[in-house]
Coordinates of C-alpha atoms in Angstrom, one line a residue:
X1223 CA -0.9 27.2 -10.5
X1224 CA -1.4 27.2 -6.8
X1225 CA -5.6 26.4 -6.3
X1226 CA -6.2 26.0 -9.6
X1227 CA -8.7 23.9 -10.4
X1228 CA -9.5 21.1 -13.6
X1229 CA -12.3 19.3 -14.1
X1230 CA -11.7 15.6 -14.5
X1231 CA -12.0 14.1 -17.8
X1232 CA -14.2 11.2 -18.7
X1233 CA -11.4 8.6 -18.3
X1234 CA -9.9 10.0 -15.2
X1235 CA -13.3 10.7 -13.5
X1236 CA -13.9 6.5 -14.5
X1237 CA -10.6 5.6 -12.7
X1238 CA -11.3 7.9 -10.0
X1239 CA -14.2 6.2 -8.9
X1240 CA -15.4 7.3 -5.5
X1241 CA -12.1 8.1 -4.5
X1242 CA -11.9 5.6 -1.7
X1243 CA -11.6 2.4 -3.6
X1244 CA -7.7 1.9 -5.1
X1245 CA -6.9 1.7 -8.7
X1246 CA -3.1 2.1 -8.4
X1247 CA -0.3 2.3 -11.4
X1248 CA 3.2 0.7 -9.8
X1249 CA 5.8 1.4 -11.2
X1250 CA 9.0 -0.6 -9.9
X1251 CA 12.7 0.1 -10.7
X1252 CA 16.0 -1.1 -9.2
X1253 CA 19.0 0.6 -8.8
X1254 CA 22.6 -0.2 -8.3
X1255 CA 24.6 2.3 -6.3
X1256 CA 23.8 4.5 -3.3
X1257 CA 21.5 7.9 -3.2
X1258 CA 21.0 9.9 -0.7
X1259 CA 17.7 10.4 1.2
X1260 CA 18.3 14.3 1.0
X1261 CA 18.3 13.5 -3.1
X1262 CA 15.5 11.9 -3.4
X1263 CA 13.1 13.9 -1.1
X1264 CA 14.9 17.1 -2.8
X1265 CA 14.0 15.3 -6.1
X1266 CA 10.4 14.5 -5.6
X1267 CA 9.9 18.3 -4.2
X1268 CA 11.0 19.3 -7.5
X1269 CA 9.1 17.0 -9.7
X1270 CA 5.9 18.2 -7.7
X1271 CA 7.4 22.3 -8.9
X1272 CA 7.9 20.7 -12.6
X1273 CA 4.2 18.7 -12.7
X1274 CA 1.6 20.9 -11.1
X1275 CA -1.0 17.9 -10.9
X1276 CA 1.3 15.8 -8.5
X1277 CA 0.1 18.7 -6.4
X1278 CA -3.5 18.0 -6.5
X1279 CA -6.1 16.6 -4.5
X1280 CA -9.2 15.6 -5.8
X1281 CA -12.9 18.0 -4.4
X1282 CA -16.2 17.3 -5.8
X1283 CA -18.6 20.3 -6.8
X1284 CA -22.4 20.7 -5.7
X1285 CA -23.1 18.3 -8.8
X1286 CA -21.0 15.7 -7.2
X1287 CA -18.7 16.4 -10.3
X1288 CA -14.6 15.6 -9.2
X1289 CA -12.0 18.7 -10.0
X1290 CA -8.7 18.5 -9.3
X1291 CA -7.3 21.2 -7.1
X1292 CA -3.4 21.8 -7.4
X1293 CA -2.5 23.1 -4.1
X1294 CA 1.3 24.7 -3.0
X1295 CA 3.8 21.6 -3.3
X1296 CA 5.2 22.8 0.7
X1297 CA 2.3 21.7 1.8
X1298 CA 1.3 18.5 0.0
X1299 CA 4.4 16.5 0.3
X1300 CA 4.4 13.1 -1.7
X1301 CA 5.7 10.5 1.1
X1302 CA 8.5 8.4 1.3
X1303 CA 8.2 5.1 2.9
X1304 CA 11.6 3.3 3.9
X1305 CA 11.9 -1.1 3.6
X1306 CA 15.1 -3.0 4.7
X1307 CA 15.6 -5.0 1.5
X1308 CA 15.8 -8.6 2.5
X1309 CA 15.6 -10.1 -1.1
X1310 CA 15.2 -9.7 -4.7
X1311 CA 11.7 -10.8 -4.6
X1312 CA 10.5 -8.2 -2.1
X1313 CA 9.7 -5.9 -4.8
X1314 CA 7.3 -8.1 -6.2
X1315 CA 5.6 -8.8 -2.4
X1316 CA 5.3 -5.1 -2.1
X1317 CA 4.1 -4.4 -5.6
X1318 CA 1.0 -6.8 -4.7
X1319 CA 0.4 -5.5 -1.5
X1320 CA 0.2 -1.7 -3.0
X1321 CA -2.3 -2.7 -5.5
X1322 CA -4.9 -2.6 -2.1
X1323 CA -4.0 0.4 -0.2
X1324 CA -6.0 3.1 -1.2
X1325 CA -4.9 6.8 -1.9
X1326 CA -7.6 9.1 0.1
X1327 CA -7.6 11.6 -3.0
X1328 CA -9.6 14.1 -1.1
X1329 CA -6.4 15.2 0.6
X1330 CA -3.6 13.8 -1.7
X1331 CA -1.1 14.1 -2.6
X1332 CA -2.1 11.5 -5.1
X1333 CA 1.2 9.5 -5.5
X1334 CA 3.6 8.0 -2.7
X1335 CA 6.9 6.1 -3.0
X1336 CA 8.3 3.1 -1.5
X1337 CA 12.4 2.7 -1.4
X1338 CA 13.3 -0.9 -0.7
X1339 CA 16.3 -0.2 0.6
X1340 CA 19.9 -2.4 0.1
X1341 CA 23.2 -2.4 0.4
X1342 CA 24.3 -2.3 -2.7
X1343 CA 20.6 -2.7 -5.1
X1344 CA 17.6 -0.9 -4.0
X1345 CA 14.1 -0.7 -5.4
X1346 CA 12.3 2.0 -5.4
X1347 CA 8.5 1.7 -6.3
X1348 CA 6.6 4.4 -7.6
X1349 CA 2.8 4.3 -6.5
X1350 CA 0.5 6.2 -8.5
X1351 CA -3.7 6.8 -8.8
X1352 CA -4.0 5.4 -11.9
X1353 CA -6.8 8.5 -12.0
X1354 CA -3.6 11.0 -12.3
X1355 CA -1.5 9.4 -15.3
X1356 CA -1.4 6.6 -18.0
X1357 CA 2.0 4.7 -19.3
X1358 CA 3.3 7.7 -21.0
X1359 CA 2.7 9.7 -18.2
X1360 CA 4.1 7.4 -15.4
X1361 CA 7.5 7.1 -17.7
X1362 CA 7.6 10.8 -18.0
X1363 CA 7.5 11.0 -14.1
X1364 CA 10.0 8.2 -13.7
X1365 CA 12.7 10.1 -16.3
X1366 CA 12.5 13.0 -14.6
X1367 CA 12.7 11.5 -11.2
X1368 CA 16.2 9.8 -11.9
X1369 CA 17.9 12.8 -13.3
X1370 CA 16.6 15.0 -10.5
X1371 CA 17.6 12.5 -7.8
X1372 CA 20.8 11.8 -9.4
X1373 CA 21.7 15.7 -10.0
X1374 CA 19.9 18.2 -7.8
X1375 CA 21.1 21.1 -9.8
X1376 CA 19.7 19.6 -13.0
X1377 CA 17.3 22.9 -14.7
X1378 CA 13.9 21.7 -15.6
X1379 CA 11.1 22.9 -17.4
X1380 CA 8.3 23.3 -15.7
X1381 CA 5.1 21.8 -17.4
X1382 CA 1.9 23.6 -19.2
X1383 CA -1.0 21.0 -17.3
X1384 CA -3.9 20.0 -19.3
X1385 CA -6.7 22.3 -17.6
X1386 CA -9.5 21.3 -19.8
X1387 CA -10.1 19.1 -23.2
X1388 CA -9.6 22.2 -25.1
X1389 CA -6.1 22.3 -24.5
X1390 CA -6.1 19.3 -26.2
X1391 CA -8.8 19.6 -29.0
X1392 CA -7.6 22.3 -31.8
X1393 CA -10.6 25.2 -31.6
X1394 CA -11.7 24.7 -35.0
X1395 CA -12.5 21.2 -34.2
X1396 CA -13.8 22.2 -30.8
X1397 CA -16.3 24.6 -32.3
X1398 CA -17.3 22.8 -35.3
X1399 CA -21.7 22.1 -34.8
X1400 CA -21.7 19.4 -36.8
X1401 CA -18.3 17.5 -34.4
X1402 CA -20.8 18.6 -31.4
X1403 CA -23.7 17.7 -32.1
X1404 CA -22.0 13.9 -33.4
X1405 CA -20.5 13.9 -29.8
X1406 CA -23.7 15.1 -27.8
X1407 CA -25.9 12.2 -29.9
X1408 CA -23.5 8.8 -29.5
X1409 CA -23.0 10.3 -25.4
X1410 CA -26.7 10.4 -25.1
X1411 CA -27.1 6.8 -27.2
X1412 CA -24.3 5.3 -25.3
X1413 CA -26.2 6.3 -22.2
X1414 CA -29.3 4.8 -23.1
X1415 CA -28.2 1.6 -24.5
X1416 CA -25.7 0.8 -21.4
X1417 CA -28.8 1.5 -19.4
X1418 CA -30.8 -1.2 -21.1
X1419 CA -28.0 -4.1 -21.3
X1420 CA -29.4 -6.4 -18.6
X1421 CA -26.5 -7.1 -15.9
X1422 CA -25.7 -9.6 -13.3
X1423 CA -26.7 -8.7 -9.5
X1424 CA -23.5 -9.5 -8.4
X1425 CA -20.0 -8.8 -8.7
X1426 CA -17.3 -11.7 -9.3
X1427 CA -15.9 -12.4 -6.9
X1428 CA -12.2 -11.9 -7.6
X1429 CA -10.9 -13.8 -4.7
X1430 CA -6.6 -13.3 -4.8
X1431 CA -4.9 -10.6 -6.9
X1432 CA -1.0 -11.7 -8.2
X1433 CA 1.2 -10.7 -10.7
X1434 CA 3.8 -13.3 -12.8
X1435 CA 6.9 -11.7 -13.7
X1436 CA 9.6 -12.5 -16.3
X1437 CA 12.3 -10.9 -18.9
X1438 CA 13.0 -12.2 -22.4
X1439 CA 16.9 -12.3 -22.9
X1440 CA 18.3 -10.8 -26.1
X1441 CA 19.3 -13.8 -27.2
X1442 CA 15.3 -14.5 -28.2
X1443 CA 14.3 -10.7 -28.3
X1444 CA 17.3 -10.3 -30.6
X1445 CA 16.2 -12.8 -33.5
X1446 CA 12.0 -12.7 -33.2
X1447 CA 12.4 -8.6 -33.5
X1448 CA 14.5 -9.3 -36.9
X1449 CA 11.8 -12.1 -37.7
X1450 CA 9.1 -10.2 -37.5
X1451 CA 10.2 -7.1 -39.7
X1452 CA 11.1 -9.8 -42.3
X1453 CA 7.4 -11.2 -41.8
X1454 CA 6.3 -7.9 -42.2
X1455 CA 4.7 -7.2 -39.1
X1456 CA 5.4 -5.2 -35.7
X1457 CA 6.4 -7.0 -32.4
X1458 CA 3.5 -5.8 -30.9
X1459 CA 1.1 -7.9 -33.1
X1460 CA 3.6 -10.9 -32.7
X1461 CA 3.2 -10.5 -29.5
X1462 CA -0.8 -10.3 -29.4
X1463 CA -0.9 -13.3 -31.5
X1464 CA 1.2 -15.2 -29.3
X1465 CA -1.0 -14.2 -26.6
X1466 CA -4.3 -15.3 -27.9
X1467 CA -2.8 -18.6 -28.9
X1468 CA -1.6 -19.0 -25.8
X1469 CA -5.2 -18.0 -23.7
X1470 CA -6.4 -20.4 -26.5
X1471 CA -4.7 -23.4 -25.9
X1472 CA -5.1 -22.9 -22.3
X1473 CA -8.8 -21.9 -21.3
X1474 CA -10.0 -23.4 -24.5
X1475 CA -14.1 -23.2 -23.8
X1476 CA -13.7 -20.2 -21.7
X1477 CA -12.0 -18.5 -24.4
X1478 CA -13.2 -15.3 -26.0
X1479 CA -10.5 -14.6 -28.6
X1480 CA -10.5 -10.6 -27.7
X1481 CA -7.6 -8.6 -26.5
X1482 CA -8.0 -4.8 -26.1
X1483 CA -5.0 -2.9 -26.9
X1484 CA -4.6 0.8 -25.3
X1485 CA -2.6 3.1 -27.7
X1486 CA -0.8 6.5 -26.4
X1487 CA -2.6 9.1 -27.6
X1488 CA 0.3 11.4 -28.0
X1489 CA 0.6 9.7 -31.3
X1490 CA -2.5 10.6 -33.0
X1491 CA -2.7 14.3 -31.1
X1492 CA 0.2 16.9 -31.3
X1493 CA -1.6 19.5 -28.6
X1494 CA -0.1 16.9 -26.1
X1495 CA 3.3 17.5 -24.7
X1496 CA 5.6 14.7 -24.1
X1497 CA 5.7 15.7 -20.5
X1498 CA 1.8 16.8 -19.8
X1499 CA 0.4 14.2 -17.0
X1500 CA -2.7 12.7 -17.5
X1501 CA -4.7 9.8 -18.1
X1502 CA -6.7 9.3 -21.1
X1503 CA -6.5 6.3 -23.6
X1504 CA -7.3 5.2 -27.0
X1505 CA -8.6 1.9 -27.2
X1506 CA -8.8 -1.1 -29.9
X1507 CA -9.7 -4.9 -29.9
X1508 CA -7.8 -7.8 -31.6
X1509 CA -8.5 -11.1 -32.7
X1510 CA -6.9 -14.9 -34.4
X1511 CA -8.5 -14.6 -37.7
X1512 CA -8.7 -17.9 -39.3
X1513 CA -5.2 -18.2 -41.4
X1514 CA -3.1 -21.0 -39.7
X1515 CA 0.4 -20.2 -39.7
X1516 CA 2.2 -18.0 -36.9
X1517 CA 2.7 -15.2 -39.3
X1518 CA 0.4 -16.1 -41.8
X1519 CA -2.3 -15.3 -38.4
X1520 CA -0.3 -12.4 -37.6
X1521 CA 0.1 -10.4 -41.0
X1522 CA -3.5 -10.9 -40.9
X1523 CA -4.1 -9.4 -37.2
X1524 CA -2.1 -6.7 -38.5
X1525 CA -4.1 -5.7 -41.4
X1526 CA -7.0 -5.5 -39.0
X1527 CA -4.9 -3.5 -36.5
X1528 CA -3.6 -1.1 -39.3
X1529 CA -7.2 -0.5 -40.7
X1530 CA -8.1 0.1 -36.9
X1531 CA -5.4 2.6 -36.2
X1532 CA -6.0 4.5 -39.6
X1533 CA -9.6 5.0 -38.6
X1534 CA -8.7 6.0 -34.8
X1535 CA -9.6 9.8 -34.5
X1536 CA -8.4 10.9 -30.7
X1537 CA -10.4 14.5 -31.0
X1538 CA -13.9 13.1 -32.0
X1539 CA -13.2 10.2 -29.3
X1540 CA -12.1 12.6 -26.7
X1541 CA -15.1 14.7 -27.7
X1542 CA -17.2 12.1 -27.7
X1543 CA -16.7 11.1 -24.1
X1544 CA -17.0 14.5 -22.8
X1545 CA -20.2 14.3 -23.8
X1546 CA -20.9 10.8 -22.2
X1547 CA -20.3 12.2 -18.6
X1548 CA -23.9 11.7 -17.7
X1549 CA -23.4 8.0 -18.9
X1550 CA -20.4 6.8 -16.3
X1551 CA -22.3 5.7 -13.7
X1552 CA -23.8 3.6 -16.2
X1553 CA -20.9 2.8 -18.0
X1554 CA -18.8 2.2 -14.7
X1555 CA -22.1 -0.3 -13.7
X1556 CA -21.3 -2.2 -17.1
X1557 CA -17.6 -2.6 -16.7
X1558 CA -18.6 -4.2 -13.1
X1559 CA -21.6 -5.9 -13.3
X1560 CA -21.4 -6.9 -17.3
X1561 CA -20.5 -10.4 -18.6
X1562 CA -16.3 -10.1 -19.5
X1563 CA -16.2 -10.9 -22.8
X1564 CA -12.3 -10.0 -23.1
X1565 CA -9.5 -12.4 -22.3
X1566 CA -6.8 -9.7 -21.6
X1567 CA -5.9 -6.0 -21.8
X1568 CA -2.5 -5.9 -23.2
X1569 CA -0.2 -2.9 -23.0
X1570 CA 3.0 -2.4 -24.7
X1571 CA 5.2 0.5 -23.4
X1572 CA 7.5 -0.4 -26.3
X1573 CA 11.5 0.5 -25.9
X1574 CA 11.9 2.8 -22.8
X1575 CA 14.9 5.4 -23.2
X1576 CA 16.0 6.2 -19.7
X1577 CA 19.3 6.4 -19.6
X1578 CA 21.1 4.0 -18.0
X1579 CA 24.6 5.2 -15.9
X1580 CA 24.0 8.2 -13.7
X1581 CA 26.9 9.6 -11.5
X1582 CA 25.9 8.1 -8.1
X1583 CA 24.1 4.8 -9.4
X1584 CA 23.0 2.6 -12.4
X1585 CA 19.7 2.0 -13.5
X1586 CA 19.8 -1.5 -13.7
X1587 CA 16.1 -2.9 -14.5
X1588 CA 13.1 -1.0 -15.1
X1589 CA 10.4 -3.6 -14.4
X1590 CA 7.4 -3.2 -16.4
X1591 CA 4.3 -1.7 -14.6
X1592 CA 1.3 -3.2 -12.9
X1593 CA -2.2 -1.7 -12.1
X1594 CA -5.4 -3.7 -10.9
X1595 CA -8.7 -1.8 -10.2
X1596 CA -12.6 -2.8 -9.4
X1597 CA -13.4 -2.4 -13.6
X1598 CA -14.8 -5.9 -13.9
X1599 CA -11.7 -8.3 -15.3
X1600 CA -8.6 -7.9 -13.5
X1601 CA -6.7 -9.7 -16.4
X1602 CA -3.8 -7.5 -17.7
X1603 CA -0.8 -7.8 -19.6
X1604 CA 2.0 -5.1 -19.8
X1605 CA 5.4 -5.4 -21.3
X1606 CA 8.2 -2.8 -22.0
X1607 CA 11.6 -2.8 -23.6
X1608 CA 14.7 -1.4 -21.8
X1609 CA 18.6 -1.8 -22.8
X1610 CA 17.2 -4.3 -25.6
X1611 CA 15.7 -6.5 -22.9
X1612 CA 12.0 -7.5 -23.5
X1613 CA 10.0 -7.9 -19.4
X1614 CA 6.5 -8.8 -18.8
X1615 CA 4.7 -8.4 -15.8
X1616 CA 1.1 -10.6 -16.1
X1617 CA -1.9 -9.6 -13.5
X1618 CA -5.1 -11.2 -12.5
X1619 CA -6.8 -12.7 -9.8
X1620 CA -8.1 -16.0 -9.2
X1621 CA -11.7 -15.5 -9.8
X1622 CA -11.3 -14.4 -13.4
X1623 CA -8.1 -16.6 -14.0
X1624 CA -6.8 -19.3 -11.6
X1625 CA -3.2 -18.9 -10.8
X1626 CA -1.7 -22.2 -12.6
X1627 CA -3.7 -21.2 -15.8
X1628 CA -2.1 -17.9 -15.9
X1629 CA 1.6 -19.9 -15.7
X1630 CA 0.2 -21.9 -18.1
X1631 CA -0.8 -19.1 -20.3
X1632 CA 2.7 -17.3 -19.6
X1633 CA 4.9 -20.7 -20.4
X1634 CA 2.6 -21.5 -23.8
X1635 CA 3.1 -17.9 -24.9
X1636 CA 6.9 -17.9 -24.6
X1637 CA 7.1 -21.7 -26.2
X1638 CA 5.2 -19.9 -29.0
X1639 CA 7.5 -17.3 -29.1
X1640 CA 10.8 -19.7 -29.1
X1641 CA 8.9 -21.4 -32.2
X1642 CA 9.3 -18.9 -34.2
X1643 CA 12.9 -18.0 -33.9

């Protein structure tokens, strides 16, 4: 794959920005045991041999149009930056301050790692353009990270990259007239009506980034998993209700009653490998309706949420995009400049299976990731599930949320939560 070359997609050429301003994934983990530095260089060599695009660097064309180049891994090493560990908060100190150092993607590599290193518990952070991978991807990295670390004579299978959207998009979709010409229209429309919306001249200003952290013991995770299949609804809409309620009873006037959900789309498109990295989302918006009862407010969500998913179509979306490339700017200008009319993104990573004991070292807790960018609202919400224990990680910054509403926000949704259990 050496100097092959991929256009970015829509999404990925959104995240990427100028590539100079940092939209970083992190993705922190702690481990129990010792490894050895030899291991885990050895290991990250290797992941670079089994996922050609942690090789690349981003190059623009004459069009100013950004490609990523996958280079030898020899000579694009991802770095390894050593910490003494002096607590078990330093992870989260770090975490914040990695949000703002920006990857120079025109020489890559386009991932770095920070080891927090202990005695007996380490930390290792994973540091990723968000431009490079999504959730699934990021997980996919971190799974074959462990076992590669933890056994350098593990055998892996080298993956088949996403080179273009019609690796992804089955040919007799791709080639359909009537699929192309729907795509080509709602870019151009999109274009022109994002061109007319009226925007402010200036950008909030976000003032300090910070990320609230907690786990849910099994003890609640346990009983409001059992409730809500008995209610008849998933854990992710129980969840997305209690949030709303939550951003409800705290910002009250500045409430806008809209969450946006991403959803993997691996789910709704079997061209994409378990292992293939990239970044590309499909996207929906929740809402309270107007019944009054936890449950009664969440079956109803998740009607909406089912008809929503049902109509979700990932190769007329993906298709659709492609065709909006002459739109980002526009689009990009919108996200920044346009009036946030979202309380939250919330992402659920659901139940994470990493296994747990490796021969050196345990995995003890996989935090759930964080990622802040320049796209307007900072406001994000990301939860994951590992060994049966629920974690959150909350992020904003104090121009969008102040800091004591977002505890606020954090202690209403749990006591909403507890409620119901």
């Amino acid at each position: 794959m050496k100097n092959a070359k991929r256009k970015l997609l829509f999404a990925e050429r959104m995240l990427h920005g100028d590539g100079r301003t940092p939209f970083n994934a992190v993705i922190p983990f702690r481990i129990k045991g010792n490894i050895a530095p030899e291991n885990l260089e050895g290991a990250l060599r290797k992941l670079q041999h089994k996922h050609p695009l942690l090789n690349a660097f981003v190059e623009k064309d004459a069009a100013a149009m950004p490609w990523f180049v996958l280079t030898d891994p020899a000579s694009l090493e991802i770095p390894v930056h050593v910490i003494k560990r002096t607590s078990e908060e330093d992870w989260k100190t770090i975490s914040e301050k990695q949000w703002a150092i920006p990857f120079d993607t025109a020489t890559g590599p386009l991932v770095r790692v920070i080891w927090v290193k202990g005695e007996v518990y380490s930390e290792l952070i994973l540091v990723i353009h968000h431009c490079l991978c999504d959730g699934g991807s990021a997980m996919a990295i971190l799974t074959a990270l462990l076992e590669l670390t933890d056994n350098p004579d593990a055998a892996f299978a080298v993956e088949e990259p996403i080179m273009d959207a019609s690796d992804i998009i089955p040919q007799e979709i791709l080639k359909s007239k009537r699929k192309r010409a729907k795509a080509k229209l709602i870019g151009g429309l999109a274009s022109f009506v994002l061109w007319m919306i009226p925007l402010k001249k200036k950008l909030v200003e976000r003032k300090r980034d910070y990320m609230i952290h907690w786990k849910v013991e099994k003890e609640l995770s346990d009983p409001l998993i059992a409730r809500c299949k008995a209610e008849g609804v998933t854990v992710n809409t129980a969840l997305c209700t209690a949030l709303l309620l939550a951003f409800k009873a705290v910002r009250k006037e500045n409430f806008h009653n809209k969450v946006s959900c991403p959803v993997d789309i691996r789910r709704f498109a079997p061209g994409i490998k378990k292992d293939n990295i990239f970044a590309f989302g499909l996207m929906f918006v929740v809402s309270l309706g107007k019944m009054p009862g936890f449950f009664d407010c969440a079956r109803e969500m998740q009607n909406a949420i089912d008809r929503k998913t049902a109509s979700l179509n990932a190769y007329d979306t993906i298709m659709m995009m492609e065709a909006s490339h002459p739109a980002l700017n526009n689009f990009t200008r919108f996200l920044k400049y346009g009036k946030s009319g979202n309380d939250c993104m919330f992402s659920n990573l659901g139940r994470i299976n990493i296994p747990h004991v490796y021969r050196s070292f345990t995995l003890d807790t996989l935090f759930s990731p964080s990622v802040i960018g320049p796209l307007g609202n900072t406001t994000t919400m990301v939860t994951s599930t590992y060994r049966g224990q629920m974690d959150f990680t909350f992020i904003a910054s104090e121009g969008f949320i102040p800091y004591e509403e977002a505890q606020a926000i954090k202690n209403q949704m749990m006591a909403i939560l507890t409620q119901q259990v």
